[in-house]
GROMACS .gro file of C-alpha atoms in nm:
model
  165
    1UNK     CA    1   0.000   0.000   0.000
    2UNK     CA    2   0.149   0.331  -0.103
    3UNK     CA    3   0.171   0.611   0.149
    4UNK     CA    4  -0.092   0.879   0.100
    5UNK     CA    5   0.028   1.234   0.068
    6UNK     CA    6  -0.206   1.533   0.120
    7UNK     CA    7   0.024   1.727  -0.112
    8UNK     CA    8  -0.089   1.492  -0.391
    9UNK     CA    9  -0.452   1.581  -0.323
   10UNK     CA   10  -0.388   1.952  -0.368
   11UNK     CA   11  -0.176   1.880  -0.674
   12UNK     CA   12  -0.474   1.687  -0.811
   13UNK     CA   13  -0.710   1.978  -0.729
   14UNK     CA   14  -0.476   2.211  -0.919
   15UNK     CA   15  -0.478   1.970  -1.214
   16UNK     CA   16  -0.860   1.951  -1.211
   17UNK     CA   17  -0.876   2.330  -1.233
   18UNK     CA   18  -0.612   2.345  -1.511
   19UNK     CA   19  -0.806   2.080  -1.702
   20UNK     CA   20  -1.130   2.273  -1.650
   21UNK     CA   21  -0.975   2.590  -1.787
   22UNK     CA   22  -0.840   2.404  -2.090
   23UNK     CA   23  -1.176   2.236  -2.148
   24UNK     CA   24  -1.370   2.565  -2.144
   25UNK     CA   25  -1.116   2.736  -2.371
   26UNK     CA   26  -1.127   2.450  -2.621
   27UNK     CA   27  -1.508   2.452  -2.626
   28UNK     CA   28  -1.498   2.833  -2.670
   29UNK     CA   29  -1.268   2.787  -2.972
   30UNK     CA   30  -1.537   2.573  -3.136
   31UNK     CA   31  -1.826   2.805  -3.049
   32UNK     CA   32  -1.961   3.063  -3.290
   33UNK     CA   33  -2.204   3.240  -3.054
   34UNK     CA   34  -2.012   3.540  -2.904
   35UNK     CA   35  -2.218   3.539  -2.583
   36UNK     CA   36  -2.147   3.169  -2.527
   37UNK     CA   37  -1.776   3.226  -2.604
   38UNK     CA   38  -1.772   3.503  -2.342
   39UNK     CA   39  -1.938   3.275  -2.085
   40UNK     CA   40  -1.695   2.990  -2.153
   41UNK     CA   41  -1.393   3.219  -2.122
   42UNK     CA   42  -1.528   3.358  -1.793
   43UNK     CA   43  -1.567   3.002  -1.662
   44UNK     CA   44  -1.209   2.926  -1.772
   45UNK     CA   45  -1.081   3.235  -1.589
   46UNK     CA   46  -1.260   3.125  -1.270
   47UNK     CA   47  -1.093   2.783  -1.297
   48UNK     CA   48  -0.756   2.963  -1.326
   49UNK     CA   49  -0.831   3.153  -1.004
   50UNK     CA   50  -0.929   2.831  -0.825
   51UNK     CA   51  -0.598   2.676  -0.927
   52UNK     CA   52  -0.410   2.967  -0.765
   53UNK     CA   53  -0.609   2.921  -0.443
   54UNK     CA   54  -0.523   2.550  -0.434
   55UNK     CA   55  -0.152   2.632  -0.484
   56UNK     CA   56  -0.169   2.852  -0.171
   57UNK     CA   57  -0.372   2.593   0.023
   58UNK     CA   58  -0.119   2.323  -0.063
   59UNK     CA   59   0.165   2.531   0.083
   60UNK     CA   60  -0.035   2.613   0.398
   61UNK     CA   61  -0.140   2.251   0.450
   62UNK     CA   62   0.219   2.131   0.413
   63UNK     CA   63   0.316   2.372   0.693
   64UNK     CA   64   0.029   2.249   0.915
   65UNK     CA   65   0.133   1.888   0.864
   66UNK     CA   66   0.496   1.966   0.943
   67UNK     CA   67   0.389   2.136   1.266
   68UNK     CA   68   0.185   1.827   1.364
   69UNK     CA   69  -0.153   2.002   1.367
   70UNK     CA   70  -0.305   1.757   1.114
   71UNK     CA   71  -0.508   1.487   1.294
   72UNK     CA   72  -0.732   1.223   1.135
   73UNK     CA   73  -0.802   0.986   1.428
   74UNK     CA   74  -1.000   0.717   1.245
   75UNK     CA   75  -0.812   0.762   0.916
   76UNK     CA   76  -1.140   0.805   0.722
   77UNK     CA   77  -1.041   1.132   0.558
   78UNK     CA   78  -0.712   0.989   0.438
   79UNK     CA   79  -0.881   0.673   0.306
   80UNK     CA   80  -1.142   0.877   0.117
   81UNK     CA   81  -0.889   1.115  -0.033
   82UNK     CA   82  -0.666   0.820  -0.129
   83UNK     CA   83  -0.964   0.668  -0.316
   84UNK     CA   84  -1.011   0.999  -0.497
   85UNK     CA   85  -0.642   1.039  -0.575
   86UNK     CA   86  -0.628   0.684  -0.713
   87UNK     CA   87  -0.914   0.761  -0.952
   88UNK     CA   88  -1.173   0.536  -0.787
   89UNK     CA   89  -1.428   0.810  -0.715
   90UNK     CA   90  -1.403   0.961  -1.062
   91UNK     CA   91  -1.146   0.969  -1.341
   92UNK     CA   92  -0.913   1.235  -1.212
   93UNK     CA   93  -0.626   1.136  -1.438
   94UNK     CA   94  -0.771   1.218  -1.780
   95UNK     CA   95  -0.770   1.560  -1.945
   96UNK     CA   96  -1.130   1.636  -2.051
   97UNK     CA   97  -1.010   1.876  -2.321
   98UNK     CA   98  -0.867   1.575  -2.504
   99UNK     CA   99  -1.218   1.431  -2.533
  100UNK     CA  100  -1.331   1.723  -2.750
  101UNK     CA  101  -1.321   1.596  -3.106
  102UNK     CA  102  -1.513   1.871  -3.280
  103UNK     CA  103  -1.788   1.621  -3.360
  104UNK     CA  104  -1.982   1.671  -3.035
  105UNK     CA  105  -2.283   1.899  -3.023
  106UNK     CA  106  -2.281   2.200  -2.793
  107UNK     CA  107  -2.538   2.013  -2.582
  108UNK     CA  108  -2.300   1.718  -2.542
  109UNK     CA  109  -2.018   1.952  -2.440
  110UNK     CA  110  -2.236   2.137  -2.188
  111UNK     CA  111  -2.353   1.806  -2.037
  112UNK     CA  112  -1.989   1.693  -2.011
  113UNK     CA  113  -1.897   2.022  -1.841
  114UNK     CA  114  -2.179   1.973  -1.586
  115UNK     CA  115  -2.045   1.625  -1.500
  116UNK     CA  116  -1.691   1.765  -1.461
  117UNK     CA  117  -1.814   2.042  -1.232
  118UNK     CA  118  -2.014   1.797  -1.017
  119UNK     CA  119  -1.711   1.566  -0.991
  120UNK     CA  120  -1.494   1.855  -0.875
  121UNK     CA  121  -1.753   1.951  -0.610
  122UNK     CA  122  -1.745   1.595  -0.471
  123UNK     CA  123  -1.365   1.609  -0.458
  124UNK     CA  124  -1.354   1.951  -0.289
  125UNK     CA  125  -1.611   1.849  -0.025
  126UNK     CA  126  -1.382   1.554   0.050
  127UNK     CA  127  -1.081   1.785   0.085
  128UNK     CA  128  -1.276   2.018   0.312
  129UNK     CA  129  -1.377   1.739   0.549
  130UNK     CA  130  -1.028   1.589   0.553
  131UNK     CA  131  -0.853   1.902   0.673
  132UNK     CA  132  -0.760   1.959   1.038
  133UNK     CA  133  -1.005   2.138   1.269
  134UNK     CA  134  -0.767   2.432   1.292
  135UNK     CA  135  -0.791   2.481   0.915
  136UNK     CA  136  -1.021   2.753   0.779
  137UNK     CA  137  -1.264   2.594   0.528
  138UNK     CA  138  -1.392   2.925   0.388
  139UNK     CA  139  -1.173   2.923   0.077
  140UNK     CA  140  -1.277   2.570  -0.018
  141UNK     CA  141  -1.640   2.664   0.055
  142UNK     CA  142  -1.606   2.963  -0.179
  143UNK     CA  143  -1.470   2.737  -0.455
  144UNK     CA  144  -1.749   2.484  -0.397
  145UNK     CA  145  -2.010   2.763  -0.422
  146UNK     CA  146  -1.854   2.887  -0.747
  147UNK     CA  147  -1.849   2.536  -0.893
  148UNK     CA  148  -2.216   2.498  -0.794
  149UNK     CA  149  -2.290   2.826  -0.975
  150UNK     CA  150  -2.109   2.683  -1.278
  151UNK     CA  151  -2.343   2.381  -1.272
  152UNK     CA  152  -2.644   2.617  -1.256
  153UNK     CA  153  -2.510   2.837  -1.537
  154UNK     CA  154  -2.428   2.540  -1.758
  155UNK     CA  155  -2.771   2.386  -1.691
  156UNK     CA  156  -2.937   2.715  -1.791
  157UNK     CA  157  -2.725   2.726  -2.108
  158UNK     CA  158  -2.828   2.370  -2.188
  159UNK     CA  159  -3.196   2.459  -2.140
  160UNK     CA  160  -3.160   2.769  -2.359
  161UNK     CA  161  -2.989   2.561  -2.626
  162UNK     CA  162  -3.273   2.306  -2.617
  163UNK     CA  163  -3.532   2.586  -2.651
  164UNK     CA  164  -3.352   2.745  -2.947
  165UNK     CA  165  -3.284   2.420  -3.130
   0.00000   0.00000   0.00000
């Protein structure tokens, strides 16, 4: 059994956000509607900001662990995050931008984006509950709320697309 490393979890969170930004930019490149392009690029920019937050959280968590303030008495948090990091909760290893072939409809791409956002929310809730009690969850909560707004926005876009087509 390999040793779990919280640093890996934050590295994975950073990768999820990088992938999200790439995905939205690639979809925007294939979109002709200027309003939809603007929306997709705004979503990509938010993913970029989330990545920066996770970079800072990774550094802070490493310091907390070195100081011994990280406690997980029944090991549940570590086991859950290990399952996520190993790709058992969702496929965290693949780059969703590579799945864009140009043949998918905008509806297919929006549905895929909704799944990616929901997967990231599950992951971030896991991170939040795995952190030590001394750790301030507000930044993760803010990211979770933004990702939930992304799901809402994408769902509204999907509904608008269905109405227009």
